[in-house]
Amino acid sequence: MSLRKRHAPPSRAKARGNAVTPRAVEVTIDELGARGDGIARLLGELVFVPLTVPGDRVIARVEGRRGDGLVAALVEVQAPGPDRADPPCPHFGRCGGCSLQHVGATSYGAWKRDLLVTHLARHGFADALVDPLIQVPAGTRRRATFAFHRSKSATILGFNGRASHTVIDVDSCLLLDPALAALIAPLRRMLGEVVAAGEDGDVTILAADSGLDVLVEADARLDLFDRERLAAFADSHDLARLSWRRPGAGFVDPIARRRPAMVSFGPVQVEPAPGGFLQPTKEGENAIAAAVLAGIGPARQVADLFSGCGSFTFPLAAQGRTIHAVEGEEAPVRALEAAASRAGLKVTAEVRDLSRRPLHAQELKRFDAVLFDPPRAGAAAQAEMLAESGPDRVVAVSCNPATLARDLQTLAKGGYRLERVTPIDQFPWSAHLEAVAVLVRTK
């Protein structure tokens, strides 16, 4: 896909306060920033230009400010840098799902690992042992959420556009497990039959071990004929489960449950709630679990905090350990408890908001090790409690290098030593990165 476009001649601009006069400029890209945008310098200011690589000489249109720099849109690549590659996806540049398909594989891998190295260094871990990057290939994503819009003439189904809420219609996605990709076109037709014009919504699809699990979230009021259409869709595409939920409602309407939508965590089968969180790829989950098991070491009593429905609870429990799982939402905890009961494992579970009520010193005393895997905001409150009186070993899993580094700094101030960090890229062509950090108490 060519990035060459018509452009206006470069011009200088006037800026007053935060307002920026749009203008075209000619710049050379020096590096990739933390979001994957190219960074250039212009009259002493940083200029962030998406879809560029180091060495590119480009015409860009300055359009505003972001943080400590200017934001610009790419107009034309005058001379490509050595790391520029041809994006393999026809939707690249419009779809907001991938931002780095134009970067060569070697440079991309080095940049992705360096995201973690840079954030650790900013928080005092300049000599941290960061393992080589583990990369999960494209075409393996088992869970994805699509946006849709039903207009008068068509149903648009895909992903939000770059820096936009506009839905980009897609007919394929290189990231997806083939089973998910194959359902895009039939799903679009089905939504066109049951959703009224003007409606928007989301569809989450999981490739469970026992078949596809689909959750539609939309405000449509389903009548008997709609339900029959949906049930027929589940039958014709051999779905394990098809559910519907109105936005803001806690209740999930079970349209068709043809068989349990089971997933495996180690040797244990779990049926997550419709739309429940799982690691996006099985390969990535396995890599994280391996790093977690190695980091926990010989500990027998383990707390699994922000446990979800048991991604790491069950690989740990299957080794004969006693696990206490804590999660803020009830549905994952109930799924975890049911699976633990069926498997006869030594697992207890608790529904608890750890951001507001972290495990305190007295509760932490009974554990030999703690694992935590929080949302992107991190585990600031729990890290403070662990720093005060945590066990000998802590393993931190994170999808956000910035909040991970912050929480690790808290633990280090409390007497922990960072032993190693493993970066795992299960979000190809994006600025998202998973990591597993292992810490041991030294005082």
Coordinates of C-alpha atoms in Angstrom, one line a residue:
M1 CA 0.0 0.0 0.0
S2 CA 1.5 3.3 -1.1
L3 CA 1.9 6.1 1.5
R4 CA 2.7 8.7 -1.2
K5 CA 0.0 11.4 -1.4
R6 CA -0.3 14.9 -2.8
H7 CA 0.8 17.5 -0.5
A8 CA 1.0 21.3 0.0
P9 CA 4.4 22.9 0.0
P10 CA 6.1 23.1 3.4
S11 CA 5.5 26.3 5.4
R12 CA 6.4 27.7 8.8
A13 CA 3.6 28.1 11.3
K14 CA 2.6 30.3 14.2
A15 CA 1.7 28.8 17.6
R16 CA 0.0 30.6 20.4
G17 CA -0.2 28.8 23.7
N18 CA -1.6 25.3 23.0
A19 CA -3.1 26.3 19.7
V20 CA -1.2 25.2 16.6
T21 CA -1.7 26.6 13.1
P22 CA -1.9 23.6 10.8
R23 CA 0.9 23.5 8.3
A24 CA 3.0 21.1 6.2
V25 CA 6.6 20.5 7.3
E26 CA 9.5 18.5 6.0
V27 CA 11.2 16.4 8.7
T28 CA 13.4 13.3 9.1
I29 CA 12.3 10.7 11.6
D30 CA 14.9 9.9 14.3
E31 CA 13.3 7.2 16.4
L32 CA 10.1 5.4 17.3
G33 CA 8.2 6.6 20.4
A34 CA 6.5 4.5 23.1
R35 CA 3.2 4.5 21.1
G36 CA 4.9 3.4 17.9
D37 CA 4.8 6.9 16.3
G38 CA 7.9 8.2 14.5
I39 CA 9.6 11.1 16.3
A40 CA 11.3 14.0 14.5
R41 CA 12.6 17.3 15.7
L42 CA 11.5 20.7 14.4
L43 CA 12.7 24.0 15.7
G44 CA 13.5 22.5 19.1
E45 CA 10.2 20.6 19.4
L46 CA 9.3 16.9 19.1
V47 CA 7.0 16.0 16.3
F48 CA 5.1 12.7 16.5
V49 CA 4.3 11.3 13.0
P50 CA 2.4 8.0 12.9
L51 CA 3.2 5.3 10.2
T52 CA 6.8 6.4 9.9
V53 CA 10.1 4.7 10.7
P54 CA 13.6 6.0 11.7
G55 CA 15.4 7.4 8.6
D56 CA 12.2 8.3 6.8
R57 CA 12.2 11.8 5.2
V58 CA 8.6 12.9 5.1
I59 CA 6.2 15.6 4.5
A60 CA 3.8 15.8 7.5
R61 CA 1.0 18.1 8.4
V62 CA 1.2 19.4 12.0
E63 CA -2.3 19.3 13.5
G64 CA -2.0 19.9 17.2
R65 CA -0.2 19.2 20.4
R66 CA 0.3 16.1 22.5
G67 CA 2.1 16.2 25.8
D68 CA 5.5 17.8 25.2
G69 CA 5.4 17.8 21.4
L70 CA 3.4 18.4 18.2
V71 CA 1.2 15.8 16.5
A72 CA 1.3 15.5 12.7
A73 CA -0.3 13.4 10.1
L74 CA 1.8 11.7 7.4
V75 CA 1.3 13.3 4.0
E76 CA 4.1 11.8 1.9
V77 CA 7.2 9.6 2.3
Q78 CA 9.8 11.4 0.3
A79 CA 12.6 8.9 1.0
P80 CA 12.0 5.7 3.0
G81 CA 14.2 4.7 5.9
P82 CA 16.1 1.4 5.9
D83 CA 13.6 -0.2 8.3
R84 CA 10.5 0.5 6.3
A85 CA 8.5 -2.6 5.3
D86 CA 5.4 -3.2 3.2
P87 CA 2.4 -3.6 5.4
P88 CA 0.8 -7.0 4.8
C89 CA -2.8 -6.0 5.7
P90 CA -5.0 -4.0 3.2
H91 CA -6.6 -2.2 6.2
F92 CA -3.4 -0.9 7.6
G93 CA -3.3 2.8 8.1
R94 CA -7.1 3.1 8.5
C95 CA -7.8 0.4 11.1
G96 CA -6.6 1.3 14.6
G97 CA -5.8 -2.3 15.5
C98 CA -2.2 -2.4 14.2
S99 CA 0.2 0.6 14.2
L100 CA 3.5 -1.0 13.3
Q101 CA 3.1 -3.2 10.2
H102 CA 5.4 -0.8 8.3
V103 CA 8.4 -1.6 10.5
G104 CA 10.9 -4.3 9.6
A105 CA 10.8 -7.4 11.8
T106 CA 14.2 -7.1 13.3
S107 CA 13.8 -3.4 14.2
Y108 CA 10.3 -4.0 15.5
G109 CA 11.4 -6.8 17.9
A110 CA 14.3 -4.6 19.2
W111 CA 11.9 -1.7 19.7
K112 CA 9.3 -3.8 21.5
R113 CA 11.9 -5.2 24.0
D114 CA 13.3 -1.7 24.5
L115 CA 9.9 -0.4 25.6
L116 CA 10.3 -2.5 28.8
V117 CA 14.0 -1.7 29.2
T118 CA 13.3 2.0 29.0
H119 CA 10.5 2.0 31.5
L120 CA 12.5 -0.1 33.9
A121 CA 15.5 2.3 33.6
R122 CA 13.3 5.3 34.4
H123 CA 12.3 3.7 37.7
G124 CA 15.9 2.8 38.8
F125 CA 16.4 -0.6 37.2
A126 CA 19.1 0.3 34.7
D127 CA 20.9 -3.0 35.2
A128 CA 17.7 -5.2 35.2
L129 CA 18.1 -8.6 33.6
V130 CA 15.6 -8.5 30.7
D131 CA 15.3 -11.7 28.8
P132 CA 15.1 -11.9 25.0
L133 CA 11.7 -11.1 23.6
I134 CA 9.2 -14.0 23.2
Q135 CA 7.1 -13.3 20.1
V136 CA 3.7 -14.9 19.5
P137 CA 3.0 -15.1 15.8
A138 CA 0.1 -13.4 14.0
G139 CA -2.9 -15.6 13.2
T140 CA -3.2 -17.0 16.8
R141 CA -5.5 -14.5 18.5
R142 CA -8.3 -16.5 20.0
R143 CA -10.3 -13.7 21.5
A144 CA -11.3 -10.4 19.8
T145 CA -14.0 -7.7 20.2
F146 CA -15.5 -6.2 17.0
A147 CA -17.4 -3.0 16.8
F148 CA -20.4 -2.7 14.5
H149 CA -22.8 0.0 13.1
R150 CA -26.1 -0.7 11.4
S151 CA -26.9 2.0 8.8
K152 CA -30.0 2.1 6.6
S153 CA -28.2 0.4 3.8
A154 CA -25.5 -1.8 5.3
T155 CA -24.0 -3.3 8.4
I156 CA -20.4 -2.3 9.1
L157 CA -18.4 -4.7 11.2
G158 CA -14.7 -4.3 12.1
F159 CA -12.5 -2.3 14.4
N160 CA -12.3 1.4 15.3
G161 CA -10.2 3.5 13.0
R162 CA -6.9 5.2 14.0
A163 CA -7.6 7.8 16.8
S164 CA -11.3 7.6 15.9
H165 CA -14.6 6.0 16.9
T166 CA -15.5 5.4 13.2
V167 CA -15.8 1.7 12.5
I168 CA -13.6 0.4 9.7
D169 CA -15.3 -2.5 7.9
V170 CA -13.0 -5.5 7.6
D171 CA -13.4 -8.8 5.8
S172 CA -10.2 -10.3 7.2
C173 CA -7.6 -9.8 10.0
L174 CA -4.1 -11.2 10.0
L175 CA -4.0 -11.3 13.8
L176 CA -7.0 -13.6 14.2
D177 CA -7.3 -17.4 14.7
P178 CA -8.7 -18.6 11.3
A179 CA -11.9 -19.7 13.1
L180 CA -12.6 -16.1 14.2
A181 CA -11.8 -14.7 10.8
A182 CA -14.1 -17.1 9.1
L183 CA -17.1 -15.8 11.2
I184 CA -16.7 -12.1 10.2
A185 CA -18.9 -12.2 7.0
P186 CA -21.7 -14.5 8.4
L187 CA -21.8 -12.4 11.6
R188 CA -22.2 -9.2 9.6
R189 CA -25.2 -10.8 7.7
M190 CA -26.8 -12.0 10.9
L191 CA -26.5 -8.6 12.6
G192 CA -28.1 -7.0 9.6
E193 CA -31.1 -9.2 10.1
V194 CA -31.7 -8.5 13.9
V195 CA -30.3 -5.0 14.6
A196 CA -32.3 -1.9 13.6
A197 CA -30.8 0.9 11.5
G198 CA -28.9 3.4 13.6
E199 CA -27.8 0.9 16.2
D200 CA -24.2 0.4 17.4
G201 CA -22.7 -2.4 19.4
D202 CA -19.9 -4.8 20.0
V203 CA -19.3 -8.5 19.5
T204 CA -16.8 -10.5 21.5
I205 CA -15.7 -13.9 20.0
L206 CA -13.7 -16.5 21.8
A207 CA -12.3 -19.6 20.1
A208 CA -12.8 -21.9 23.1
D209 CA -11.6 -25.4 23.1
S210 CA -15.1 -26.7 22.5
G211 CA -16.1 -24.2 19.8
L212 CA -16.7 -20.5 19.2
D213 CA -18.3 -18.5 22.0
V214 CA -20.1 -15.3 20.9
L215 CA -21.4 -12.4 23.0
V216 CA -23.3 -9.6 21.2
E217 CA -23.7 -6.3 23.2
A218 CA -26.3 -4.0 21.7
D219 CA -29.5 -2.2 22.7
A220 CA -31.8 -4.1 20.4
R221 CA -34.9 -5.6 21.9
L222 CA -35.1 -9.1 20.6
D223 CA -38.5 -10.5 19.6
L224 CA -39.3 -14.2 19.1
F225 CA -38.3 -14.1 15.5
D226 CA -34.9 -12.5 16.3
R227 CA -34.2 -15.2 18.8
E228 CA -35.1 -17.9 16.3
R229 CA -32.7 -16.3 13.8
L230 CA -29.9 -16.1 16.4
A231 CA -30.4 -19.7 17.5
A232 CA -30.4 -20.9 13.8
F233 CA -27.2 -18.9 13.3
A234 CA -25.6 -20.7 16.3
D235 CA -26.7 -24.1 14.8
S236 CA -25.5 -23.4 11.3
H237 CA -22.1 -22.2 12.4
D238 CA -21.7 -24.9 15.2
L239 CA -21.2 -22.3 17.9
A240 CA -20.7 -23.6 21.4
R241 CA -22.6 -20.6 22.9
L242 CA -24.3 -17.4 21.7
S243 CA -25.3 -14.7 24.2
W244 CA -26.8 -11.2 24.1
R245 CA -26.3 -8.4 26.6
R246 CA -27.8 -4.9 26.6
P247 CA -25.1 -2.2 27.3
G248 CA -24.9 -1.3 31.0
A249 CA -26.9 -4.4 32.0
G250 CA -25.3 -7.0 34.1
F251 CA -27.7 -9.7 32.9
V252 CA -26.5 -11.9 30.0
D253 CA -29.3 -13.4 27.9
P254 CA -28.4 -17.0 26.9
I255 CA -29.7 -17.3 23.4
A256 CA -28.1 -20.6 22.6
R257 CA -25.9 -22.9 24.8
R258 CA -25.3 -25.9 22.6
R259 CA -22.4 -27.1 24.7
P260 CA -20.2 -25.7 27.4
A261 CA -17.7 -23.2 26.1
M262 CA -14.6 -24.7 27.8
V263 CA -11.0 -23.5 27.9
S264 CA -8.0 -25.3 29.3
F265 CA -5.7 -23.8 32.0
G266 CA -3.0 -26.4 32.4
P267 CA -4.9 -29.7 32.9
V268 CA -8.1 -28.1 34.1
Q269 CA -11.1 -27.2 32.0
V270 CA -13.0 -24.0 32.9
E271 CA -16.1 -22.4 31.4
P272 CA -15.7 -18.7 31.5
A273 CA -18.6 -16.3 31.7
P274 CA -19.7 -14.9 28.3
G275 CA -17.3 -12.1 27.3
G276 CA -15.0 -12.9 30.2
F277 CA -11.4 -11.9 30.1
L278 CA -8.8 -14.4 28.9
Q279 CA -5.3 -13.9 27.6
P280 CA -5.7 -13.1 23.9
T281 CA -3.6 -16.0 22.6
K282 CA -3.1 -19.5 23.9
E283 CA 0.6 -19.3 23.0
G284 CA 1.1 -16.1 25.0
E285 CA -0.8 -17.6 27.9
N286 CA 1.5 -20.7 27.9
A287 CA 4.6 -18.5 27.8
I288 CA 3.4 -16.4 30.7
A289 CA 2.4 -19.5 32.7
A290 CA 5.9 -21.0 32.1
A291 CA 7.6 -17.8 33.4
V292 CA 5.2 -17.7 36.4
L293 CA 5.8 -21.3 37.4
A294 CA 9.6 -20.8 37.2
G295 CA 9.4 -17.6 39.2
I296 CA 7.2 -19.0 42.0
G297 CA 9.9 -21.7 42.6
P298 CA 9.2 -24.2 45.4
A299 CA 6.6 -22.1 47.2
R300 CA 3.6 -24.2 48.4
Q301 CA 1.2 -21.6 49.7
V302 CA 0.5 -19.1 46.9
A303 CA -1.8 -16.1 46.5
D304 CA -3.0 -15.5 42.9
L305 CA -4.2 -11.9 42.9
F306 CA -6.3 -10.5 40.0
S307 CA -6.7 -14.1 39.1
G308 CA -9.5 -13.9 36.5
C309 CA -11.0 -17.3 36.0
G310 CA -7.8 -19.2 36.7
S311 CA -5.3 -18.8 33.8
F312 CA -2.4 -19.3 36.3
T313 CA -4.3 -20.6 39.3
F314 CA -4.7 -24.0 37.8
P315 CA -1.2 -24.6 36.4
L316 CA 0.1 -23.7 39.9
A317 CA -2.5 -25.8 41.7
A318 CA -1.9 -28.8 39.4
Q319 CA 1.6 -29.1 40.9
G320 CA 0.1 -29.8 44.3
R321 CA 0.3 -26.2 45.7
T322 CA -2.4 -24.6 47.8
I323 CA -3.7 -21.5 46.0
H324 CA -5.9 -18.6 47.2
A325 CA -7.3 -16.8 44.1
V326 CA -8.6 -13.2 44.5
E327 CA -10.5 -11.4 41.7
G328 CA -12.7 -8.3 41.7
E329 CA -15.6 -9.6 39.6
E330 CA -17.9 -12.4 40.8
A331 CA -18.5 -14.3 37.5
P332 CA -14.8 -15.3 37.0
V333 CA -14.6 -16.4 40.6
R334 CA -17.6 -18.6 40.3
A335 CA -16.2 -20.2 37.1
L336 CA -12.9 -20.7 38.9
E337 CA -14.5 -22.3 42.0
A338 CA -16.6 -24.7 39.9
A339 CA -13.6 -25.8 37.9
A340 CA -11.5 -26.3 41.1
S341 CA -14.3 -28.4 42.6
R342 CA -14.5 -30.6 39.6
A343 CA -10.8 -31.1 39.5
G344 CA -10.4 -31.7 43.3
L345 CA -7.6 -29.2 43.6
K346 CA -6.6 -27.2 46.7
V347 CA -8.0 -23.9 45.6
T348 CA -10.0 -21.3 47.5
A349 CA -11.3 -18.1 45.9
E350 CA -12.5 -14.7 47.0
V351 CA -14.4 -11.8 45.3
R352 CA -12.5 -8.6 46.3
D353 CA -11.6 -5.2 44.8
L354 CA -7.8 -5.2 45.4
S355 CA -7.4 -1.6 44.3
R356 CA -9.6 -0.6 47.3
R357 CA -9.0 -3.5 49.6
P358 CA -5.6 -5.0 49.0
L359 CA -4.5 -8.0 51.1
H360 CA -3.0 -6.6 54.2
A361 CA 0.0 -7.6 56.3
Q362 CA -1.8 -10.2 58.5
E363 CA -3.4 -11.8 55.4
L364 CA -0.1 -12.0 53.5
K365 CA 1.7 -13.9 56.3
R366 CA 0.4 -17.3 55.4
F367 CA 1.8 -17.2 51.8
D368 CA 5.2 -18.4 50.6
A369 CA 4.7 -16.4 47.3
V370 CA 2.4 -14.0 45.7
L371 CA 1.5 -13.7 42.0
F372 CA -0.4 -10.6 40.8
D373 CA -1.7 -9.8 37.3
P374 CA -3.6 -6.5 37.4
P375 CA -5.3 -4.5 34.7
R376 CA -3.3 -1.8 32.8
A377 CA -3.6 0.6 35.7
G378 CA -1.4 -1.7 37.8
A379 CA -1.5 -2.8 41.4
A380 CA -0.3 0.3 43.3
A381 CA -2.2 -0.4 46.5
Q382 CA -1.3 -4.1 46.6
A383 CA 2.3 -3.3 45.8
E384 CA 2.5 -1.0 48.9
M385 CA 1.2 -3.8 51.1
L386 CA 3.6 -6.3 49.6
A387 CA 6.5 -3.9 50.1
E388 CA 5.5 -3.6 53.8
S389 CA 5.2 -7.3 54.6
G390 CA 5.1 -9.6 51.5
P391 CA 6.5 -13.1 51.3
D392 CA 10.0 -14.1 50.0
R393 CA 8.9 -14.3 46.4
V394 CA 6.7 -12.1 44.3
V395 CA 5.9 -12.6 40.6
A396 CA 4.3 -9.7 38.7
V397 CA 2.5 -10.1 35.4
S398 CA 1.6 -7.0 33.4
C399 CA 0.4 -5.7 30.0
N400 CA 1.7 -2.2 30.7
P401 CA 5.4 -1.6 31.1
A402 CA 4.9 1.8 32.6
T403 CA 2.7 0.7 35.6
L404 CA 4.7 -2.5 36.0
A405 CA 7.9 -0.5 36.4
R406 CA 6.2 1.8 38.9
D407 CA 5.0 -1.2 41.0
L408 CA 8.4 -2.9 40.8
Q409 CA 10.0 0.3 42.2
T410 CA 7.6 0.2 45.1
L411 CA 8.6 -3.4 45.9
A412 CA 12.3 -2.6 45.5
K413 CA 11.9 0.2 48.1
G414 CA 10.4 -2.4 50.5
G415 CA 13.3 -4.7 50.3
Y416 CA 12.8 -6.8 47.1
R417 CA 15.4 -7.4 44.5
L418 CA 14.3 -7.7 40.8
E419 CA 15.7 -11.0 39.6
R420 CA 14.6 -11.0 36.0
V421 CA 11.9 -9.8 33.6
T422 CA 10.6 -11.7 30.6
P423 CA 8.9 -9.6 27.8
I424 CA 6.2 -11.5 25.8
D425 CA 4.8 -10.0 22.7
Q426 CA 1.3 -11.4 22.1
F427 CA 0.1 -8.2 20.5
P428 CA 1.9 -8.1 17.2
W429 CA 2.3 -4.8 15.3
S430 CA 1.1 -2.8 18.3
A431 CA 2.7 -0.9 21.2
H432 CA 1.2 -3.3 23.8
L433 CA 3.6 -5.6 25.6
E434 CA 3.2 -8.3 28.2
A435 CA 5.9 -9.0 30.8
V436 CA 6.6 -11.3 33.8
A437 CA 8.8 -10.0 36.6
V438 CA 10.3 -12.1 39.4
L439 CA 11.4 -10.6 42.7
V440 CA 13.0 -12.0 45.8
R441 CA 13.0 -10.4 49.3
T442 CA 16.4 -9.5 50.5
K443 CA 15.5 -7.7 53.8

